[in-house]
mmCIF file of C-alpha atoms in Angstrom:
data_model
loop_
_atom_site.group_PDB
_atom_site.id
_atom_site.type_symbol
_atom_site.label_atom_id
_atom_site.label_comp_id
_atom_site.label_asym_id
_atom_site.label_seq_id
_atom_site.Cartn_x
_atom_site.Cartn_y
_atom_site.Cartn_z
ATOM 1 C CA VAL A 1 -13.524 -11.269 -8.990
ATOM 2 C CA VAL A 2 -12.599 -15.002 -9.755
ATOM 3 C CA LYS A 3 -15.359 -17.100 -8.185
ATOM 4 C CA GLU A 4 -13.013 -20.450 -9.240
ATOM 5 C CA LYS A 5 -11.445 -21.177 -5.544
ATOM 6 C CA ASN A 6 -8.220 -22.182 -4.776
ATOM 7 C CA ARG A 7 -6.516 -24.516 -2.802
ATOM 8 C CA MET A 8 -3.558 -22.221 -1.852
ATOM 9 C CA GLY A 9 -4.093 -19.227 -4.597
ATOM 10 C CA GLU A 10 -0.547 -17.403 -4.393
ATOM 11 C CA CYS A 11 1.602 -15.233 -6.303
ATOM 12 C CA PRO A 12 -0.699 -13.007 -8.310
ATOM 13 C CA VAL A 13 1.481 -11.080 -11.645
ATOM 14 C CA TRP A 14 -0.246 -8.360 -13.886
ATOM 15 C CA GLU A 15 0.351 -9.251 -17.330
ATOM 16 C CA GLU A 16 -0.420 -6.063 -19.495
ATOM 17 C CA ARG A 17 0.447 -7.557 -22.935
ATOM 18 C CA GLU A 18 -2.390 -10.081 -22.311
ATOM 19 C CA ASN A 19 -4.509 -7.973 -20.218
ATOM 20 C CA ALA A 20 -4.667 -10.642 -17.402
ATOM 21 C CA LEU A 21 -3.979 -11.827 -13.578
ATOM 22 C CA VAL A 22 -1.496 -14.481 -13.900
ATOM 23 C CA TYR A 23 -1.033 -16.632 -10.673
ATOM 24 C CA VAL A 24 -0.688 -20.019 -9.029
ATOM 25 C CA ASP A 25 -2.525 -22.684 -7.167
ATOM 26 C CA ILE A 26 0.183 -24.471 -5.222
ATOM 27 C CA ASN A 27 -1.542 -27.240 -3.835
ATOM 28 C CA SER A 28 -3.172 -27.930 -6.892
ATOM 29 C CA GLN A 29 -0.311 -27.816 -8.638
ATOM 30 C CA LYS A 30 -1.476 -25.070 -11.562
ATOM 31 C CA VAL A 31 -0.663 -21.844 -13.053
ATOM 32 C CA CYS A 32 -3.726 -19.708 -13.816
ATOM 33 C CA ARG A 33 -4.534 -16.811 -15.966
ATOM 34 C CA TRP A 34 -7.976 -14.895 -15.369
ATOM 35 C CA SER A 35 -9.059 -12.406 -18.073
ATOM 36 C CA PRO A 36 -11.173 -9.754 -16.807
ATOM 37 C CA LEU A 37 -12.529 -8.977 -19.883
ATOM 38 C CA THR A 38 -14.256 -12.553 -20.134
ATOM 39 C CA ASN A 39 -13.992 -13.740 -16.667
ATOM 40 C CA GLU A 40 -12.797 -17.238 -18.349
ATOM 41 C CA VAL A 41 -9.881 -18.619 -15.801
ATOM 42 C CA GLN A 42 -7.524 -20.585 -17.849
ATOM 43 C CA SER A 43 -4.691 -23.215 -16.404
ATOM 44 C CA VAL A 44 -1.719 -25.404 -16.919
ATOM 45 C CA SER A 45 -1.301 -28.455 -14.749
ATOM 46 C CA VAL A 46 2.598 -29.233 -13.725
ATOM 47 C CA ASP A 47 4.012 -32.114 -12.199
ATOM 48 C CA ALA A 48 4.820 -30.362 -8.912
ATOM 49 C CA ARG A 49 3.776 -27.800 -6.260
ATOM 50 C CA VAL A 50 4.242 -24.548 -8.115
ATOM 51 C CA GLY A 51 5.408 -21.701 -5.878
ATOM 52 C CA SER A 52 5.657 -18.986 -8.185
ATOM 53 C CA VAL A 53 5.368 -17.477 -11.551
ATOM 54 C CA ALA A 54 6.799 -14.380 -13.224
ATOM 55 C CA LEU A 55 6.905 -12.725 -16.642
ATOM 56 C CA ARG A 56 9.229 -13.607 -19.522
ATOM 57 C CA GLN A 57 10.773 -10.995 -21.560
ATOM 58 C CA CYS A 58 10.243 -13.101 -24.639
ATOM 59 C CA GLY A 59 6.962 -14.385 -23.835
ATOM 60 C CA GLY A 60 5.654 -17.290 -21.419
ATOM 61 C CA TYR A 61 6.624 -17.435 -17.942
ATOM 62 C CA VAL A 62 9.218 -18.455 -15.861
ATOM 63 C CA ILE A 63 8.063 -20.444 -12.732
ATOM 64 C CA THR A 64 9.412 -22.323 -9.605
ATOM 65 C CA LEU A 65 7.933 -26.004 -9.357
ATOM 66 C CA GLY A 66 9.242 -28.498 -6.856
ATOM 67 C CA THR A 67 12.930 -27.589 -6.307
ATOM 68 C CA ARG A 68 13.089 -26.265 -9.772
ATOM 69 C CA PHE A 69 13.354 -23.504 -11.909
ATOM 70 C CA ALA A 70 11.536 -23.942 -15.522
ATOM 71 C CA PHE A 71 9.765 -22.038 -17.870
ATOM 72 C CA LEU A 72 6.037 -22.429 -18.749
ATOM 73 C CA ASP A 73 5.661 -22.138 -22.789
ATOM 74 C CA TRP A 74 1.540 -21.101 -22.419
ATOM 75 C CA ASP A 75 0.563 -22.058 -25.885
ATOM 76 C CA THR A 76 2.261 -25.628 -25.597
ATOM 77 C CA GLN A 77 1.859 -26.068 -21.824
ATOM 78 C CA VAL A 78 5.681 -27.286 -22.464
ATOM 79 C CA VAL A 79 7.593 -27.032 -19.168
ATOM 80 C CA THR A 80 11.157 -26.831 -19.570
ATOM 81 C CA THR A 81 13.510 -27.191 -16.326
ATOM 82 C CA ILE A 82 16.448 -24.899 -16.032
ATOM 83 C CA LEU A 83 17.746 -26.443 -13.060
ATOM 84 C CA GLU A 84 17.377 -27.971 -9.853
ATOM 85 C CA VAL A 85 18.296 -26.775 -6.230
ATOM 86 C CA GLU A 86 18.536 -28.682 -2.856
ATOM 87 C CA GLN A 87 18.458 -32.046 -3.963
ATOM 88 C CA ASP A 88 19.309 -33.171 -0.935
ATOM 89 C CA LYS A 89 16.164 -31.687 0.861
ATOM 90 C CA PRO A 90 13.105 -33.833 -0.349
ATOM 91 C CA ASN A 91 10.998 -31.925 1.990
ATOM 92 C CA ASN A 92 11.549 -28.752 0.423
ATOM 93 C CA ARG A 93 9.898 -27.075 -2.002
ATOM 94 C CA PHE A 94 10.293 -23.221 -3.745
ATOM 95 C CA ASN A 95 7.316 -20.965 -2.518
ATOM 96 C CA ASP A 96 7.234 -16.847 -3.409
ATOM 97 C CA GLY A 97 9.385 -15.429 -6.015
ATOM 98 C CA LYS A 98 9.753 -12.338 -8.149
ATOM 99 C CA VAL A 99 12.089 -10.584 -11.099
ATOM 100 C CA ASP A 100 13.999 -7.914 -9.950
ATOM 101 C CA PRO A 101 14.902 -4.247 -11.999
ATOM 102 C CA LYS A 102 17.190 -6.093 -13.892
ATOM 103 C CA GLY A 103 15.461 -9.069 -15.254
ATOM 104 C CA ARG A 104 16.811 -11.657 -12.656
ATOM 105 C CA PHE A 105 14.333 -14.101 -10.867
ATOM 106 C CA PHE A 106 14.632 -13.975 -6.969
ATOM 107 C CA ALA A 107 13.096 -16.942 -5.636
ATOM 108 C CA GLY A 108 12.897 -18.733 -1.921
ATOM 109 C CA THR A 109 12.107 -22.564 -0.728
ATOM 110 C CA MET A 110 10.655 -23.385 2.725
ATOM 111 C CA ALA A 111 10.164 -26.835 4.413
ATOM 112 C CA GLU A 112 6.578 -28.727 3.595
ATOM 113 C CA GLU A 113 5.070 -29.533 7.125
ATOM 114 C CA THR A 114 5.724 -33.381 8.049
ATOM 115 C CA ALA A 115 2.312 -33.068 10.268
ATOM 116 C CA PRO A 116 -0.167 -30.326 10.594
ATOM 117 C CA GLY A 117 1.689 -27.918 12.289
ATOM 118 C CA VAL A 118 5.199 -29.589 12.341
ATOM 119 C CA ARG A 119 7.771 -28.361 10.103
ATOM 120 C CA ALA A 120 11.533 -28.318 10.447
ATOM 121 C CA ARG A 121 12.865 -25.540 11.137
ATOM 122 C CA ARG A 122 15.407 -23.188 8.875
ATOM 123 C CA GLN A 123 15.805 -25.549 6.038
ATOM 124 C CA GLY A 124 14.822 -22.710 3.331
ATOM 125 C CA ALA A 125 17.161 -20.552 1.552
ATOM 126 C CA LEU A 126 16.865 -17.466 -1.085
ATOM 127 C CA TYR A 127 18.333 -17.987 -4.674
ATOM 128 C CA THR A 128 18.554 -15.708 -7.551
ATOM 129 C CA LEU A 129 18.676 -16.897 -11.271
ATOM 130 C CA PHE A 130 20.416 -14.759 -13.373
ATOM 131 C CA PRO A 131 19.350 -14.217 -17.102
ATOM 132 C CA ASP A 132 22.760 -16.330 -18.138
ATOM 133 C CA HIS A 133 20.565 -19.621 -16.068
ATOM 134 C CA SER A 134 23.406 -19.193 -13.450
ATOM 135 C CA VAL A 135 22.081 -19.694 -9.579
ATOM 136 C CA ILE A 136 23.368 -18.023 -6.491
ATOM 137 C CA LYS A 137 22.367 -18.496 -3.103
ATOM 138 C CA GLN A 138 21.308 -15.230 -1.315
ATOM 139 C CA LEU A 139 20.372 -16.367 2.442
ATOM 140 C CA ASP A 140 20.199 -19.547 4.137
ATOM 141 C CA GLN A 141 18.741 -21.049 7.031
ATOM 142 C CA VAL A 142 15.154 -19.574 6.456
ATOM 143 C CA ASP A 143 11.947 -20.954 7.620
ATOM 144 C CA ILE A 144 9.427 -19.734 5.012
ATOM 145 C CA SER A 145 10.908 -17.840 2.495
ATOM 146 C CA ASN A 146 8.135 -15.552 1.258
ATOM 147 C CA GLY A 147 7.252 -12.032 -0.511
ATOM 148 C CA LEU A 148 9.616 -9.816 -2.035
ATOM 149 C CA ASP A 149 10.049 -6.473 -3.658
ATOM 150 C CA TRP A 150 12.307 -3.359 -4.418
ATOM 151 C CA SER A 151 12.363 -0.120 -3.495
ATOM 152 C CA LEU A 152 11.998 2.545 -6.078
ATOM 153 C CA ASP A 153 15.202 3.746 -6.398
ATOM 154 C CA HIS A 154 16.719 0.030 -6.489
ATOM 155 C CA ARG A 155 18.540 0.687 -3.343
ATOM 156 C CA THR A 156 16.817 -1.795 -0.785
ATOM 157 C CA PHE A 157 15.522 -5.347 -1.145
ATOM 158 C CA PHE A 158 12.617 -6.147 0.779
ATOM 159 C CA HIS A 159 11.749 -9.924 1.735
ATOM 160 C CA ILE A 160 9.464 -11.998 4.742
ATOM 161 C CA ASP A 161 10.513 -14.791 5.929
ATOM 162 C CA SER A 162 7.100 -16.068 7.419
ATOM 163 C CA LEU A 163 8.129 -17.402 10.784
ATOM 164 C CA ALA A 164 10.215 -14.336 12.073
ATOM 165 C CA TYR A 165 6.434 -12.602 11.880
ATOM 166 C CA ALA A 166 8.685 -9.870 10.409
ATOM 167 C CA VAL A 167 9.393 -7.947 7.307
ATOM 168 C CA HIS A 168 13.279 -7.325 6.494
ATOM 169 C CA ALA A 169 14.834 -4.404 4.548
ATOM 170 C CA PHE A 170 18.547 -5.573 2.776
ATOM 171 C CA SER A 171 20.937 -3.228 1.219
ATOM 172 C CA TYR A 172 20.582 -4.002 -2.658
ATOM 173 C CA ASP A 173 23.537 -3.738 -5.415
ATOM 174 C CA VAL A 174 21.143 -3.194 -8.564
ATOM 175 C CA HIS A 175 24.449 -3.994 -10.769
ATOM 176 C CA THR A 176 25.594 -7.570 -9.039
ATOM 177 C CA GLY A 177 21.827 -8.119 -7.584
ATOM 178 C CA LEU A 178 23.713 -8.992 -4.380
ATOM 179 C CA ILE A 179 21.657 -8.224 -1.064
ATOM 180 C CA ALA A 180 23.582 -7.128 2.215
ATOM 181 C CA CYS A 181 23.112 -5.775 5.870
ATOM 182 C CA PRO A 182 19.461 -7.275 6.645
ATOM 183 C CA ARG A 183 17.400 -4.991 9.203
ATOM 184 C CA VAL A 184 13.908 -5.667 10.473
ATOM 185 C CA LEU A 185 11.729 -3.068 8.943
ATOM 186 C CA TYR A 186 8.408 -4.021 10.470
ATOM 187 C CA ARG A 187 7.400 -6.399 13.284
ATOM 188 C CA LEU A 188 3.635 -7.958 12.788
ATOM 189 C CA GLU A 189 1.063 -6.838 15.608
ATOM 190 C CA LYS A 190 -0.630 -10.388 17.447
ATOM 191 C CA GLU A 191 -3.737 -9.326 15.324
ATOM 192 C CA GLU A 192 -1.972 -9.152 11.812
ATOM 193 C CA GLN A 193 -0.952 -12.968 12.174
ATOM 194 C CA MET A 194 1.563 -14.338 9.825
ATOM 195 C CA PRO A 195 3.324 -12.262 6.856
ATOM 196 C CA ASP A 196 2.876 -13.946 3.421
ATOM 197 C CA GLY A 197 3.122 -11.937 -0.076
ATOM 198 C CA MET A 198 3.926 -8.338 -0.661
ATOM 199 C CA CYS A 199 4.259 -5.997 -3.311
ATOM 200 C CA ILE A 200 5.044 -2.207 -3.666
ATOM 201 C CA ASP A 201 2.954 0.562 -4.693
ATOM 202 C CA ALA A 202 4.087 3.806 -6.540
ATOM 203 C CA GLU A 203 4.411 5.891 -3.406
ATOM 204 C CA GLY A 204 7.428 3.286 -2.239
ATOM 205 C CA LYS A 205 5.141 1.644 0.506
ATOM 206 C CA LEU A 206 4.720 -1.771 0.914
ATOM 207 C CA TRP A 207 1.343 -3.681 1.255
ATOM 208 C CA VAL A 208 1.730 -7.073 2.971
ATOM 209 C CA ALA A 209 -0.642 -9.941 3.020
ATOM 210 C CA CYS A 210 -1.400 -11.299 6.380
ATOM 211 C CA ILE A 211 -2.330 -15.064 6.091
ATOM 212 C CA ASP A 212 -5.050 -16.321 9.258
ATOM 213 C CA ALA A 213 -5.612 -12.343 9.793
ATOM 214 C CA GLY A 214 -7.785 -11.591 6.673
ATOM 215 C CA ARG A 215 -6.276 -8.620 5.663
ATOM 216 C CA VAL A 216 -3.540 -6.583 3.698
ATOM 217 C CA ILE A 217 -1.644 -3.996 5.390
ATOM 218 C CA ARG A 218 0.471 -1.096 4.309
ATOM 219 C CA ILE A 219 3.680 -0.162 5.727
ATOM 220 C CA ASP A 220 5.707 2.921 5.328
ATOM 221 C CA PRO A 221 9.449 1.400 4.755
ATOM 222 C CA GLU A 222 10.894 5.115 5.927
ATOM 223 C CA THR A 223 9.438 5.196 9.103
ATOM 224 C CA GLY A 224 8.344 1.216 9.974
ATOM 225 C CA LYS A 225 4.847 1.976 10.587
ATOM 226 C CA ARG A 226 1.757 0.513 9.566
ATOM 227 C CA ILE A 227 -0.450 3.242 7.792
ATOM 228 C CA GLN A 228 -3.277 1.636 6.630
ATOM 229 C CA THR A 229 -5.343 -1.868 7.297
ATOM 230 C CA VAL A 230 -8.002 -3.195 4.342
ATOM 231 C CA ARG A 231 -9.849 -6.227 5.521
ATOM 232 C CA LEU A 232 -11.219 -9.044 3.123
ATOM 233 C CA PRO A 233 -13.978 -11.317 3.719
ATOM 234 C CA ALA A 234 -11.923 -14.480 3.692
ATOM 235 C CA SER A 235 -8.813 -15.606 6.338
ATOM 236 C CA ARG A 236 -6.234 -17.088 4.654
ATOM 237 C CA ILE A 237 -5.190 -14.174 2.655
ATOM 238 C CA THR A 238 -2.003 -15.074 0.958
ATOM 239 C CA SER A 239 -0.536 -12.232 -1.805
ATOM 240 C CA CYS A 240 -1.387 -9.248 -3.596
ATOM 241 C CA CYS A 241 -0.663 -7.118 -7.075
ATOM 242 C CA PHE A 242 -1.823 -3.943 -8.404
ATOM 243 C CA GLY A 243 -3.165 -4.191 -11.909
ATOM 244 C CA GLY A 244 -5.853 -2.908 -14.381
ATOM 245 C CA LYS A 245 -5.575 -0.650 -16.996
ATOM 246 C CA ASP A 246 -3.447 1.913 -14.769
ATOM 247 C CA TYR A 247 -2.421 -0.274 -12.188
ATOM 248 C CA SER A 248 -5.057 1.217 -9.839
ATOM 249 C CA GLU A 249 -6.735 -2.005 -9.027
ATOM 250 C CA MET A 250 -5.336 -4.408 -6.289
ATOM 251 C CA TYR A 251 -5.881 -7.716 -6.837
ATOM 252 C CA VAL A 252 -5.420 -9.911 -3.654
ATOM 253 C CA THR A 253 -5.398 -14.006 -3.635
ATOM 254 C CA SER A 254 -6.529 -16.285 -0.939
ATOM 255 C CA ALA A 255 -6.733 -19.905 0.430
ATOM 256 C CA TYR A 256 -8.931 -22.420 1.482
ATOM 257 C CA ASP A 257 -6.551 -25.068 2.289
ATOM 258 C CA GLY A 258 -6.263 -25.330 6.244
ATOM 259 C CA LEU A 259 -9.539 -24.270 7.049
ATOM 260 C CA ASP A 260 -11.755 -27.023 8.579
ATOM 261 C CA GLU A 261 -15.539 -27.574 7.727
ATOM 262 C CA ALA A 262 -16.884 -25.071 10.262
ATOM 263 C CA ALA A 263 -14.509 -22.672 9.049
ATOM 264 C CA LEU A 264 -15.466 -22.797 5.704
ATOM 265 C CA ALA A 265 -19.167 -22.822 6.527
ATOM 266 C CA LYS A 266 -18.319 -19.533 7.796
ATOM 267 C CA GLU A 267 -15.910 -18.088 4.546
ATOM 268 C CA PRO A 268 -17.970 -19.191 1.549
ATOM 269 C CA HIS A 269 -15.257 -16.951 -0.153
ATOM 270 C CA ALA A 270 -11.982 -18.594 0.884
ATOM 271 C CA GLY A 271 -10.013 -19.484 -1.787
ATOM 272 C CA GLU A 272 -11.120 -16.850 -4.196
ATOM 273 C CA ILE A 273 -9.254 -13.580 -5.572
ATOM 274 C CA PHE A 274 -10.285 -10.187 -4.798
ATOM 275 C CA LYS A 275 -10.192 -6.848 -6.278
ATOM 276 C CA ILE A 276 -9.952 -3.664 -4.055
ATOM 277 C CA THR A 277 -10.482 -0.233 -5.710
ATOM 278 C CA GLY A 278 -10.387 3.196 -4.416
ATOM 279 C CA LEU A 279 -7.095 2.785 -2.205
ATOM 280 C CA GLY A 280 -5.813 6.003 -4.452
ATOM 281 C CA VAL A 281 -2.637 4.917 -4.911
ATOM 282 C CA LYS A 282 -1.059 2.597 -7.735
ATOM 283 C CA GLY A 283 1.004 0.368 -8.475
ATOM 284 C CA ILE A 284 4.220 -0.160 -11.083
ATOM 285 C CA PRO A 285 4.206 -2.620 -13.715
ATOM 286 C CA GLN A 286 6.041 -6.248 -13.204
ATOM 287 C CA ASN A 287 9.465 -6.900 -13.998
ATOM 288 C CA PHE A 288 10.247 -9.276 -16.738
ATOM 289 C CA TYR A 289 12.854 -11.982 -16.624
ATOM 290 C CA ALA A 290 15.076 -10.743 -19.128
ATOM 291 C CA ALA A 291 15.656 -14.394 -20.849
#
């Protein structure tokens, strides 16, 4: 549905108040908004790689760029830094993020590659930005902090560390925002490659984007089993969210960075955004950052 190609499309968020899909292109350092009504993509350029975007209750967005939490005023294109983490790790940047049921923004970091396929291990962490702008570190020694979401009863937090090739579940205290007691929920099969972004549906099942495997998979957190696979016409599938009028459509982002010329010739849709219909299940609205 979005033909404008992204180097590293990520973190799709359906914004009901704008009837639009908001997402980032990490490597192009852009926050983007696509209207299905006009088919137009608007974008705001920022001064660092932008890992995630989420909705703010009072309008505009909360974003992570470089190692900063910041607000983005869409109308003025002004970025206001809230605070910076990991100033002792110049090779790190924020990656995926999402707002919890109480309006706190969870986002994690990762080390950038220093050469193709080479990165320092366990340099990342997972942070929570509270509505009063205070921040706590929830996890340490993470490789690539990635997809995240919460169970429908708000008792479980789901998180992906991509290089663990698994989805983890944590107990979650909705009152304090704290997570504890990690366990492996699902370990990816070889052909599923590496887990990236993730979202939950209205039946409490998880959808995981599999980068380099050209698919999203649906996992049942109760059984820890994969129950559905949807293949897409691009290999580097990065993330997914539900949206549209009644949240019955799934939007899926992809990337073309990391593909050589031969691969790009075989994948004319690499970097585009796809819509999956007919899944027979709906999603739930996004949470707003409460400040």
